[in-house]
Short mmCIF file of C-alpha atoms in Angstrom, two decimals:
data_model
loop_
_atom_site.label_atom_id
_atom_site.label_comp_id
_atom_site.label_asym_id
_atom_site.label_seq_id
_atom_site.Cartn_x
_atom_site.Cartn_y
_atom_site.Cartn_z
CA UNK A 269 4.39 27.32 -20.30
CA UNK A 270 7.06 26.78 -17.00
CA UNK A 271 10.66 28.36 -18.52
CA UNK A 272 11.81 28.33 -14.68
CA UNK A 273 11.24 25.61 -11.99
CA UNK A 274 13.15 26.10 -9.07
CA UNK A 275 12.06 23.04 -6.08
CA UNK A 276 13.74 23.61 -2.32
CA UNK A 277 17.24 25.80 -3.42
CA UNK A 278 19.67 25.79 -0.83
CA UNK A 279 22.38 27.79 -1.09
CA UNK A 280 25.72 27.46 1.49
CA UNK A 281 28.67 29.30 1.50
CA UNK A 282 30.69 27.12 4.11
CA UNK A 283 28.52 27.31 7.25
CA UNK A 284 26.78 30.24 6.25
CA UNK A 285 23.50 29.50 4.38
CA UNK A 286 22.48 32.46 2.31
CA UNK A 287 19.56 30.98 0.69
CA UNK A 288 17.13 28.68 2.40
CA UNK A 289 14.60 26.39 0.48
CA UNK A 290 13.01 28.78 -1.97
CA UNK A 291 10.92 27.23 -4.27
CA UNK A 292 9.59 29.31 -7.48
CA UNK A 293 7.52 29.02 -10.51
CA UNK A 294 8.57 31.44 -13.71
CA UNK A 295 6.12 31.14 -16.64
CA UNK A 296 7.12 32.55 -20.49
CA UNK A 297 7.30 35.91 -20.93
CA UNK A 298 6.74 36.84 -17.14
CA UNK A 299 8.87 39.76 -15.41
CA UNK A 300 9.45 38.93 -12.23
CA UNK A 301 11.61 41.63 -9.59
CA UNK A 302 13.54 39.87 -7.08
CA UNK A 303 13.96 42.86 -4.30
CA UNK A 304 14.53 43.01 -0.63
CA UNK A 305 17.28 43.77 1.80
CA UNK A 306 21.19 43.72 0.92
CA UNK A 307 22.44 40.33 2.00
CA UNK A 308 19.16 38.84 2.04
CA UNK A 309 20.46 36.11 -1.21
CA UNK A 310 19.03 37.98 -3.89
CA UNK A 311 21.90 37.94 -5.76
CA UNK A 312 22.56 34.56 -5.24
CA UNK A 313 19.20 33.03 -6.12
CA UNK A 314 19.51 34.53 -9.54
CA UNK A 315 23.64 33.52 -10.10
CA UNK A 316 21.78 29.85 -9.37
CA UNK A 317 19.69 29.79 -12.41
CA UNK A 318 22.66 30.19 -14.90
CA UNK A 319 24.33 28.09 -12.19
CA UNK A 320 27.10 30.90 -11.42
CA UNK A 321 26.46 29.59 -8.21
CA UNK A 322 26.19 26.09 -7.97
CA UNK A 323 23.08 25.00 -5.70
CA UNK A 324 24.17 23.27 -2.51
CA UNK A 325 20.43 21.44 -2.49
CA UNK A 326 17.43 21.73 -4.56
CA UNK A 327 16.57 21.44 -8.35
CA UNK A 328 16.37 23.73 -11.04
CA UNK A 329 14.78 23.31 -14.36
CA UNK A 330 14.81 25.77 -16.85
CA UNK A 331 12.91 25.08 -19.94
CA UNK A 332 12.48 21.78 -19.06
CA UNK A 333 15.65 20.56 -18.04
CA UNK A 334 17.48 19.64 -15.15
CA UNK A 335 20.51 22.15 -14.36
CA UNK A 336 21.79 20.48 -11.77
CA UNK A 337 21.60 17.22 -12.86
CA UNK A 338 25.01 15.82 -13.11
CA UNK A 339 25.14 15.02 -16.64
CA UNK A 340 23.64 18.44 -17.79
CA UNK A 341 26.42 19.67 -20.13
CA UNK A 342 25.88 23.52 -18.07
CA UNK A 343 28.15 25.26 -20.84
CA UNK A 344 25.23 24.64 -23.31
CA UNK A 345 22.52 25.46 -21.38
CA UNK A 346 24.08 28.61 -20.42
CA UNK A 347 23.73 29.77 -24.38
CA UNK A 348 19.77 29.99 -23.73
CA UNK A 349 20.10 32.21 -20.28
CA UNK A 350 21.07 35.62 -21.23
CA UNK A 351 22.72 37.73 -17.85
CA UNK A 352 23.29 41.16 -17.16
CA UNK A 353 25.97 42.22 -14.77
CA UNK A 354 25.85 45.17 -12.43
CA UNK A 355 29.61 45.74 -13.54
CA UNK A 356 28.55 45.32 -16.80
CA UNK A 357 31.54 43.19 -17.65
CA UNK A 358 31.94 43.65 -21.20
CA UNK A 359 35.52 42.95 -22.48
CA UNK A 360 37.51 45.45 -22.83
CA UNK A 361 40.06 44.60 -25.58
CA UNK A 362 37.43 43.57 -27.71
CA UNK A 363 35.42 46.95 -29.76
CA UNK A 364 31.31 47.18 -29.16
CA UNK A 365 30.38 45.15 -32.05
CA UNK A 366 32.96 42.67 -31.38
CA UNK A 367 31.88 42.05 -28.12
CA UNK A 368 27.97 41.43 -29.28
CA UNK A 369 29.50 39.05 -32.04
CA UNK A 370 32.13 37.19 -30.09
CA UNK A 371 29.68 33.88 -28.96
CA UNK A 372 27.20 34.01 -31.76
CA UNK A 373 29.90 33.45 -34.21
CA UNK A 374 32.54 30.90 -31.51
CA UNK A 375 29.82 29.65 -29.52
CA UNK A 376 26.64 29.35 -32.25
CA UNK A 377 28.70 29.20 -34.91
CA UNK A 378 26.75 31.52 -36.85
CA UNK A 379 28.66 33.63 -40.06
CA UNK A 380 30.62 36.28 -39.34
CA UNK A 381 28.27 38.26 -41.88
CA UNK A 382 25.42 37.38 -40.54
CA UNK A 383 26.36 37.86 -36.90
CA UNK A 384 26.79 41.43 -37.37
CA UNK A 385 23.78 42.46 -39.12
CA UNK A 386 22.30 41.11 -36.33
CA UNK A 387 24.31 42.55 -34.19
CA UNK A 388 24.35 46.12 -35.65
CA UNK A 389 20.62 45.46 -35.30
CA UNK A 390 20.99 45.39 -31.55
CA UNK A 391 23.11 48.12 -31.55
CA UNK A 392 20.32 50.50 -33.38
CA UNK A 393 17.51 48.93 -30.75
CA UNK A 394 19.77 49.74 -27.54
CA UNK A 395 20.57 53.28 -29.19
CA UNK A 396 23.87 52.81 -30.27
CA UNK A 397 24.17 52.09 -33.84
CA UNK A 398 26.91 54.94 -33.81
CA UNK A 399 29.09 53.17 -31.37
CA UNK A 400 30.07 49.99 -32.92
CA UNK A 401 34.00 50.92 -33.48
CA UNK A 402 33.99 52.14 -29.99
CA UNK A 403 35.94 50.18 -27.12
CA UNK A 404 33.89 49.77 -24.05
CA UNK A 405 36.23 51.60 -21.83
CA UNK A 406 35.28 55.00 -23.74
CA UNK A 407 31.65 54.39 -23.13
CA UNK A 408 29.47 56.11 -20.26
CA UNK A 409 28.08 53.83 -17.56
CA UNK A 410 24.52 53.71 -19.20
CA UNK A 411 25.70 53.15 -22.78
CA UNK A 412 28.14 50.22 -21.23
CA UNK A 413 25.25 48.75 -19.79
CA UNK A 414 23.01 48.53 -23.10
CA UNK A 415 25.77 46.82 -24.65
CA UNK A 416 25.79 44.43 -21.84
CA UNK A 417 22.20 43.80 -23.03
CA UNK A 418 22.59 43.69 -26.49
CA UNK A 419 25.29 41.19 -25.91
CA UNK A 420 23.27 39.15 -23.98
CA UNK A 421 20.48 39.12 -26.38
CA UNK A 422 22.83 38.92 -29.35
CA UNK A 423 22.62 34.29 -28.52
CA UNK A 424 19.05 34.94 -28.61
CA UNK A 425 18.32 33.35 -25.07
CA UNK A 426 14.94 31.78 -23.61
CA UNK A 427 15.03 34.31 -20.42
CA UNK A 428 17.42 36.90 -19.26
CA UNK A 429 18.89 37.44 -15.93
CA UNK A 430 19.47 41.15 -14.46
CA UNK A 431 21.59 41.46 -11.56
CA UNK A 432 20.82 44.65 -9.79
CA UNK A 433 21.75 46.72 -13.54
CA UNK A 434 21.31 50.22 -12.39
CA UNK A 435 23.21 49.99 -9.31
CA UNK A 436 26.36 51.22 -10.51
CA UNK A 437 25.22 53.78 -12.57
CA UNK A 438 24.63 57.52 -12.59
CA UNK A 439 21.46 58.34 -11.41
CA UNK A 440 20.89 60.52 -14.72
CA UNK A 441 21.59 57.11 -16.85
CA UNK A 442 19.80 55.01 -15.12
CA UNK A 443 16.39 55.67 -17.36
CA UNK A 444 17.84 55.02 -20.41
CA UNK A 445 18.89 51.39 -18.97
CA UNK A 446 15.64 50.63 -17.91
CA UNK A 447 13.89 52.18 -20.56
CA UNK A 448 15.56 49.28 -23.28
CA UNK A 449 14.46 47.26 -20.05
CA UNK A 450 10.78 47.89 -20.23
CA UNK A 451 10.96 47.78 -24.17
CA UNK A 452 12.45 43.90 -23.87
CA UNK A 453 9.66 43.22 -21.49
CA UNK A 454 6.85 44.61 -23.80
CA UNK A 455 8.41 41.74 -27.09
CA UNK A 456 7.32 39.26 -24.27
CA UNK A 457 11.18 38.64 -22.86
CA UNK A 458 11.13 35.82 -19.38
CA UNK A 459 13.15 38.57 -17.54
CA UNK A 460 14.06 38.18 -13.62
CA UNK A 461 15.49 41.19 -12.40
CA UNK A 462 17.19 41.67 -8.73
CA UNK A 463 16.72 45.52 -8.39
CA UNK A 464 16.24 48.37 -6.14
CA UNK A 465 13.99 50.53 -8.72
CA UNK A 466 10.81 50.13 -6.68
CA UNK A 467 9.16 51.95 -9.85
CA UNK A 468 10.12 50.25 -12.20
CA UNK A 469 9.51 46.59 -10.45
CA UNK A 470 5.86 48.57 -9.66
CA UNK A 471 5.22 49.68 -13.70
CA UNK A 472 6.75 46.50 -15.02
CA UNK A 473 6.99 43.31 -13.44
CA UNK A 474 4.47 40.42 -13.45
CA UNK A 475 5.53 39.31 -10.24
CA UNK A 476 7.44 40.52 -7.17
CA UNK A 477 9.78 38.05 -5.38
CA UNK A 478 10.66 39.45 -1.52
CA UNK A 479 13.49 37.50 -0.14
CA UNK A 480 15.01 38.43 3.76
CA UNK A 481 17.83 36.26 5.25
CA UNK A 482 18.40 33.93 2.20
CA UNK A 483 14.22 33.15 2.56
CA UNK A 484 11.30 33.47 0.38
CA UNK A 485 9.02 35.88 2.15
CA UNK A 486 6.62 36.86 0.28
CA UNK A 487 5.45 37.03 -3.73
CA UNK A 488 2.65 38.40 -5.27
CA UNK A 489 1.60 41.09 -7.87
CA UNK A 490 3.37 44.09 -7.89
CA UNK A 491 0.00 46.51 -7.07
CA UNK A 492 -1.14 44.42 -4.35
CA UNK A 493 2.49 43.60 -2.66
CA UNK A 494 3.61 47.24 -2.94
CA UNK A 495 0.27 48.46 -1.33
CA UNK A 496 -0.56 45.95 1.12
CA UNK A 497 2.61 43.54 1.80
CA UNK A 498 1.51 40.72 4.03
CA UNK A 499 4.42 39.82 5.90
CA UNK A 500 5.67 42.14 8.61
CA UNK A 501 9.19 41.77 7.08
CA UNK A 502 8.31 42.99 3.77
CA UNK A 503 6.37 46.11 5.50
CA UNK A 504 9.03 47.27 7.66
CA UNK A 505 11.31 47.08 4.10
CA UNK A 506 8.66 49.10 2.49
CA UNK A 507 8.55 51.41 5.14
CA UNK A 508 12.16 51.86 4.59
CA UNK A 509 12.95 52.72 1.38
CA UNK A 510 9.85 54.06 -0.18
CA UNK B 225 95.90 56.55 -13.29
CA UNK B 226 96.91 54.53 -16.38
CA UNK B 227 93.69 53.84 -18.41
CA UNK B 228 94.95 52.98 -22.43
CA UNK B 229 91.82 51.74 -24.41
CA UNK B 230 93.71 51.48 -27.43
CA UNK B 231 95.34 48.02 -25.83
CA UNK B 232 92.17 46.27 -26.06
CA UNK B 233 91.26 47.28 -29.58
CA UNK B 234 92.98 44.02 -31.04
CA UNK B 235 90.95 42.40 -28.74
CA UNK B 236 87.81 43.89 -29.71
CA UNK B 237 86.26 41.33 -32.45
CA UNK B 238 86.92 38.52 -29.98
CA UNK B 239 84.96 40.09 -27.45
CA UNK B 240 82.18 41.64 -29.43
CA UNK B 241 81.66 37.93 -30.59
CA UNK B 242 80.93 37.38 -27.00
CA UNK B 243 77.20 38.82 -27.84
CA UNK B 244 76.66 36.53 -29.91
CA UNK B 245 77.64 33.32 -27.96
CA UNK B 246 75.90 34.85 -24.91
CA UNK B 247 72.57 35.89 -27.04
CA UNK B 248 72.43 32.45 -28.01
CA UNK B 249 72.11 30.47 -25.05
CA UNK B 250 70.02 33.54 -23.24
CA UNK B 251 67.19 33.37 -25.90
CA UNK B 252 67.21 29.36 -25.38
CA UNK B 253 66.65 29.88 -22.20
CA UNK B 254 64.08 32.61 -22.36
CA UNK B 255 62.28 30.33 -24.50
CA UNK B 256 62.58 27.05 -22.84
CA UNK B 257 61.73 29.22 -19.45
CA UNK B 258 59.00 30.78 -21.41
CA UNK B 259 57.33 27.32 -22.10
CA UNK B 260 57.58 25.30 -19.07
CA UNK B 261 56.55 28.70 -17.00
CA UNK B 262 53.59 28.64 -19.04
CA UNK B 263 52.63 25.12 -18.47
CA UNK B 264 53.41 25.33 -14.87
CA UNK B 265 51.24 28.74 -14.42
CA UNK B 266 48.42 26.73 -15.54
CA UNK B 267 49.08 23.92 -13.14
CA UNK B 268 48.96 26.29 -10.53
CA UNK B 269 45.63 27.96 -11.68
CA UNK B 270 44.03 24.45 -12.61
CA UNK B 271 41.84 22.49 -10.40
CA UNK B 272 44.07 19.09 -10.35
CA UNK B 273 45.21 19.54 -7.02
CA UNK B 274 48.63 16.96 -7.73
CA UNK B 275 49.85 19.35 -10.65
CA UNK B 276 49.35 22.14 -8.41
CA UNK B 277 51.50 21.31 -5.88
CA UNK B 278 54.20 19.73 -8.29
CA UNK B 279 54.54 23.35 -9.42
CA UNK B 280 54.48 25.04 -6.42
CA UNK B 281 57.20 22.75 -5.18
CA UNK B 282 59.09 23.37 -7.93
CA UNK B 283 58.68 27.32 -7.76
CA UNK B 284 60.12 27.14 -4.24
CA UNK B 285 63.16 25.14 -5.12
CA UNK B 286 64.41 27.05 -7.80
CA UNK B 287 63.56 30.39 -6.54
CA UNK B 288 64.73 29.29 -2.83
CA UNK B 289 68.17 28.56 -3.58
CA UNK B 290 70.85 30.57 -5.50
CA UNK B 291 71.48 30.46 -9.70
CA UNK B 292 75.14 29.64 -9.50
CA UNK B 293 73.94 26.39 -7.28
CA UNK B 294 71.99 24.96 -9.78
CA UNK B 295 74.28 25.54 -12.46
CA UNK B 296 76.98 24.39 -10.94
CA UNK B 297 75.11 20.88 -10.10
CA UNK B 298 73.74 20.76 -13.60
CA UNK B 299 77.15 20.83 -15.07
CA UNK B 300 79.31 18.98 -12.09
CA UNK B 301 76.56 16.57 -11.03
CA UNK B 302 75.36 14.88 -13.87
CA UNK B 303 78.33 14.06 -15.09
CA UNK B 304 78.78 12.61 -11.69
CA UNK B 305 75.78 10.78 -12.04
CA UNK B 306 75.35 9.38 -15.11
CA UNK B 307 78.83 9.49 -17.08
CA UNK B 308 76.96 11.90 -19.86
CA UNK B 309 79.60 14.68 -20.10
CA UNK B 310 77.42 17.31 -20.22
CA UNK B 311 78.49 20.71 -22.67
CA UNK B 312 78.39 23.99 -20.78
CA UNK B 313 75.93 25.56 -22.98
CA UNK B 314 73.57 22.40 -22.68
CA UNK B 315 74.43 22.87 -18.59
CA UNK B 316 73.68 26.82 -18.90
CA UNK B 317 69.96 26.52 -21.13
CA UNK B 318 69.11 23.56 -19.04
CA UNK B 319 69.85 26.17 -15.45
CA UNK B 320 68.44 29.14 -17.21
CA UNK B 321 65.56 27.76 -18.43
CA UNK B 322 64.67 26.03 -15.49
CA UNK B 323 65.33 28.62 -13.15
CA UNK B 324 63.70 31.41 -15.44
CA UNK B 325 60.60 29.15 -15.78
CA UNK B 326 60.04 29.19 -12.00
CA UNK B 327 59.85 33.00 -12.21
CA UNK B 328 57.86 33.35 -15.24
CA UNK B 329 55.34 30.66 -13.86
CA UNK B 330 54.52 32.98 -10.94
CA UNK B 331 54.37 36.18 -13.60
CA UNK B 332 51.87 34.18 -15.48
CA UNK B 333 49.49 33.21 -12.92
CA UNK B 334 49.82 36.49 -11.40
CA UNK B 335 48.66 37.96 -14.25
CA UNK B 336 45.89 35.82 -15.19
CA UNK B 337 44.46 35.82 -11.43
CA UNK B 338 44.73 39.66 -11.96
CA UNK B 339 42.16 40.19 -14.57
CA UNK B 340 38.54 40.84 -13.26
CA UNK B 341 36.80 37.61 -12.39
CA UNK B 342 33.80 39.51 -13.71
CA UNK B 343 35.22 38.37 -17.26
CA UNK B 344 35.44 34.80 -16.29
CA UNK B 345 31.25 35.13 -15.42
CA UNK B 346 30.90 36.99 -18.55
CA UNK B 347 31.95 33.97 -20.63
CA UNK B 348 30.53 31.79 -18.23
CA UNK B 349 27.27 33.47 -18.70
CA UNK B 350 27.32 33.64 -22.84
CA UNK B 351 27.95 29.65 -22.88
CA UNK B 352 31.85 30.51 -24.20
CA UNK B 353 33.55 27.10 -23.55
CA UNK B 354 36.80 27.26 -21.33
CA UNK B 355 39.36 26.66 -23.82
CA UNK B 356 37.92 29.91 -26.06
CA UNK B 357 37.13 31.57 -22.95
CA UNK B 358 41.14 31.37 -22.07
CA UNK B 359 42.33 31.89 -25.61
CA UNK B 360 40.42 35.05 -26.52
CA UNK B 361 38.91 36.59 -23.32
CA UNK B 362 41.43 35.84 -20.48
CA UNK B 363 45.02 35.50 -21.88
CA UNK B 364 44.65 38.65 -24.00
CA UNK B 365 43.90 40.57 -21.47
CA UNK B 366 46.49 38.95 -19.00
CA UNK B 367 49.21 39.76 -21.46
CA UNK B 368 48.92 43.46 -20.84
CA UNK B 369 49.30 42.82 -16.99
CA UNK B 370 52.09 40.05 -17.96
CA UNK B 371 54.06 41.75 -20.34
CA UNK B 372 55.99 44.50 -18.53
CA UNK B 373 57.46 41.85 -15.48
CA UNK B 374 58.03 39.45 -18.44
CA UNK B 375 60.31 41.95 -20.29
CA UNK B 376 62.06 42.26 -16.09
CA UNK B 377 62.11 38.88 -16.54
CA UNK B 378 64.52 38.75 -19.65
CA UNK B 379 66.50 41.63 -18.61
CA UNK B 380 67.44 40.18 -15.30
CA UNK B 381 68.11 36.58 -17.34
CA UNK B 382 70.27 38.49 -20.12
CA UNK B 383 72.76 40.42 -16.80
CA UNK B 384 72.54 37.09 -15.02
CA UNK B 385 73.82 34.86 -17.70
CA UNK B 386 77.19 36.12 -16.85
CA UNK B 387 77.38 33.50 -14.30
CA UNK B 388 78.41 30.81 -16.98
CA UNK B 389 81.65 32.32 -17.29
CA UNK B 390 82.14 30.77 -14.25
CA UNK B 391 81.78 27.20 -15.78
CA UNK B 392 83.94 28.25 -18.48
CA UNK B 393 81.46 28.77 -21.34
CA UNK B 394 83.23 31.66 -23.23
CA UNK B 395 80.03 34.22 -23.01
CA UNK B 396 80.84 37.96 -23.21
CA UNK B 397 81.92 38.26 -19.32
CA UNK B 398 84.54 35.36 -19.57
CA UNK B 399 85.93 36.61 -22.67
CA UNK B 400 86.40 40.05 -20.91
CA UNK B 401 88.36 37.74 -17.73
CA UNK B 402 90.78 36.24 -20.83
CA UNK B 403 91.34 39.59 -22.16
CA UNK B 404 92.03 40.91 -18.70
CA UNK B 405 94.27 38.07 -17.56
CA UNK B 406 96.11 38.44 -21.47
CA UNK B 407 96.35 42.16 -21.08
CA UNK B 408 97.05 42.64 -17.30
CA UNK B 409 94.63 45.01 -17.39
CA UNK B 410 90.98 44.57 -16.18
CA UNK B 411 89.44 47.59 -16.64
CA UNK B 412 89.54 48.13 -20.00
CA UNK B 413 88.10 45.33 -21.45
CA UNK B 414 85.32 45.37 -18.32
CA UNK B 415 84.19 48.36 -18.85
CA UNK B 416 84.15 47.14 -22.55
CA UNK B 417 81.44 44.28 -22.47
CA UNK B 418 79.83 46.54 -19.53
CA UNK B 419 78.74 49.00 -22.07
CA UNK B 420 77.96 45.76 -24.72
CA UNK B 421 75.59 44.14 -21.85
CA UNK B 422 73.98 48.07 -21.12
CA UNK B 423 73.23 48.13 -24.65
CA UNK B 424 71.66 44.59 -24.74
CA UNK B 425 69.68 45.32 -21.63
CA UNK B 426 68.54 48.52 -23.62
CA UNK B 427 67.75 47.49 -26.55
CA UNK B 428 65.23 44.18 -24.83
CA UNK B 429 63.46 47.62 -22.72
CA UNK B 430 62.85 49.65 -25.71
CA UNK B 431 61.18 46.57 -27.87
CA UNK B 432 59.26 45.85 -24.37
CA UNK B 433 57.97 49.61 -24.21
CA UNK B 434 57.08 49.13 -27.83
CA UNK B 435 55.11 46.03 -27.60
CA UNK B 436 53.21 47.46 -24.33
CA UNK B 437 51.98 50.35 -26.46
CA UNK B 438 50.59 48.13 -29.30
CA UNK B 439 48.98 46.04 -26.54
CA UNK B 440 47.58 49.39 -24.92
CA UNK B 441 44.60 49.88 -27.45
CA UNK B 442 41.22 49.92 -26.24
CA UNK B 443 42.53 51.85 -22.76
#
């Protein structure tokens, strides 16, 4: 089953075009890393399937319907597309549990009660039962960011959306972000994931997106693109950083 | 030197009343400045491009030209205008407020603009509607950046409100003048409602200091 379509996205910002005609298919419970060099739209291509950036041409479907179809109510649809910030975003004034509770309860209108069991739930899978009282702001980098997950996950969405999650953190937390990571991917999570952890786009994606100068290069499995890219553009990136 | 406090002490109750009279237009005003600056901040941050410049028009006006102006045509001009003989605390509320609002307009947008647009995405990104999203993401945190210039905001209004003792509305600074001009001495009962105003002005800091540390929690 398709949970992504995206047909010929465009992507200005004024006269600069950032992304140029990518077209991409994104089955259930596929991983797919979107790498490649900074500025190259990455970024961008993923803010365009929650429609954080709205698409200057091209379609997008996700789970069957039209995003960017004018009479798509967007707020709605958003409820099924978890996202992940690199900033991690959480709000501040609002305590851990609070935070994974917040839209279930305003948004799905799900009981108080019953929003955080679930949430607590989260919490214990992420690592951080013991930190539900916290406030974000006395939180590490890595634990912020597996709130930031469980709070995503907390509206129970159809795919999640990671926008380069490690990047701000520690290099000694950055395991314990991507080890919940792999763990979502292994319950069969639609996960796209902009990233610069060639390892773990290597050990755990389905599919490997490489975009260059707001293009779609290349895509292929992760054994065969890592080993033997076929575009020159994608080799001399390799070459780079590994 | 011929300083004799004890001259003004008959005086005293009339002047300390003088609080009262100007406390009650001031908080009017706050209130009334309060409201419309609200409204017009969110003009200004909204996306109807009409409203938007309605309020920044009106933020230039009555921050380009001086206080005692714009009281002074309140009260003399309309009147003028329309034979409705206006009251000088109706004249002083309706120049207060309006002024004030012009300030506290920019205070709240500044504030709101201030808080990470990350948060915006955030909400964006959970499916939180826009009016929630303001209510209980944005606003509370744009109160902590709001708060402290608001509390500048009242202080300044409380000091200026002396102006209306120009238009003869018997506040606390033109019932030190008719003491003075009883008395033929001035600086007695000035120094008088000088240390009543201080103690106003003090008393508005030390509640804003208060309320900034309840707001503080999470930091």
């Amino acid at each position: 089953m398709l949970v992504i379509k995206v047909q010929k996205l465009s992507k200005m910002f004024g006269d600069n075009q950032v992304l140029k005609d990518i077209s991409v298919e994104i089955k259930a419970g596929e991983v797919v890393s979107i790498i490649g060099p900074s500025g190259s739209g990455k970024s961008t291509f993923l803010r365009c399937i929650n429609l954080l950036e709205k698409p200057t041409e091209g379609k997008i479907f996700v789970a069957g319907q039209d995003l960017t179809a004018p009479k798509t109510n967007v707020t709605k649809a958003r409820e099924k597309i978890g996202m992940v910030f690199q900033h991690f975003h959480l709000f501040p004034h609002l305590t851990v549990l609070d935070n994974l509770t917040y839209a279930p309860i305003k948004v799905k209108q799900l009981k108080k009660a019953d929003a955080e069991d679930k949430g607590r739930k989260l919490l214990e899978r992420v690592g951080l039962a013991d930190k539900e009282k916290a406030y974000p702001n006395s939180l590490s980098g890595g634990q912020k960011q597996r709130v930031a997950i469980a709070r995503a996950l907390a509206m129970e969405p159809d795919l999640m959306l990671f926008d380069e999650p490690t990047s701000a953190l520690d290099p000694e937390m950055v395991k314990e972000v991507l080890d919940v990571m792999k763990d979502l991917a292994h319950t069969g999570m639609t996960m796209l994931v902009v990233t610069h952890e060639m390892g773990f786009a290597r050990e755990v994606a389905d599919q490997v997106l490489f975009l260059d100068e707001g293009r779609l290069i290349e895509t292929g499995e992760p054994n065969a693109f890592f080993d033997k890219p076929t575009s020159e553009r994608a080799q001399d990136f390799l070459a780079k950083i590994l | 030197m011929n300083l004799d406090f004890t001259q003004i002490v008959p005086y005293i109750p009339f002047m300390i009343e003088g609080i009262w009279v100007t406390l009650q237009f001031v908080i009017v005003s706050i209130l009334v400045g309060f409201l419309i600056g609200t409204v017009l901040a969110l003009f200004k941050i909204g996306s109807i491009k009409p409203l938007k410049w309605f309020a920044d028009a009106y933020t230039s006006i009555f921050r380009g030209t001086p206080l005692i102006l714009q009281l002074m045509i309140i009260y003399f001009a309309i009147p003028q205008l329309t034979a409705y003989d206006i009251s000088p605390f109706l004249s002083a509320v309706m120049a207060f407020g309006l002024n004030s609002s012009a300030y506290v307009s920019e205070i709240i947008r500044a504030g709101i603009q201030a808080v990470d647009r990350g948060q915006t995405e955030a909400a964006h990104a959970l499916g939180i509607p826009y009016r929630q999203m303001m209510i209980d993401i944005i606003l509370p945190q744009a109160l902590k950046n709001i708060l402290p210039a608001l509390m500048n905001e009242f202080i300044t209004l409380t000091k200026e409100s002396a102006i209306v003792s120009t238009i003869g509305y018997l506040d606390l600074m033109r019932r030190s003048q008719v003491v003075g001009a009883e008395l033929f001495r001035n600086f007695e009962p000035l120094l008088f409602v000088g240390v009543l105003y201080w103690s106003m002005v003090m008393i508005l800091t030390l509640i804003g200091r208060w309320v900034e540390r309840r707001l503080n929690v999470g930091d």
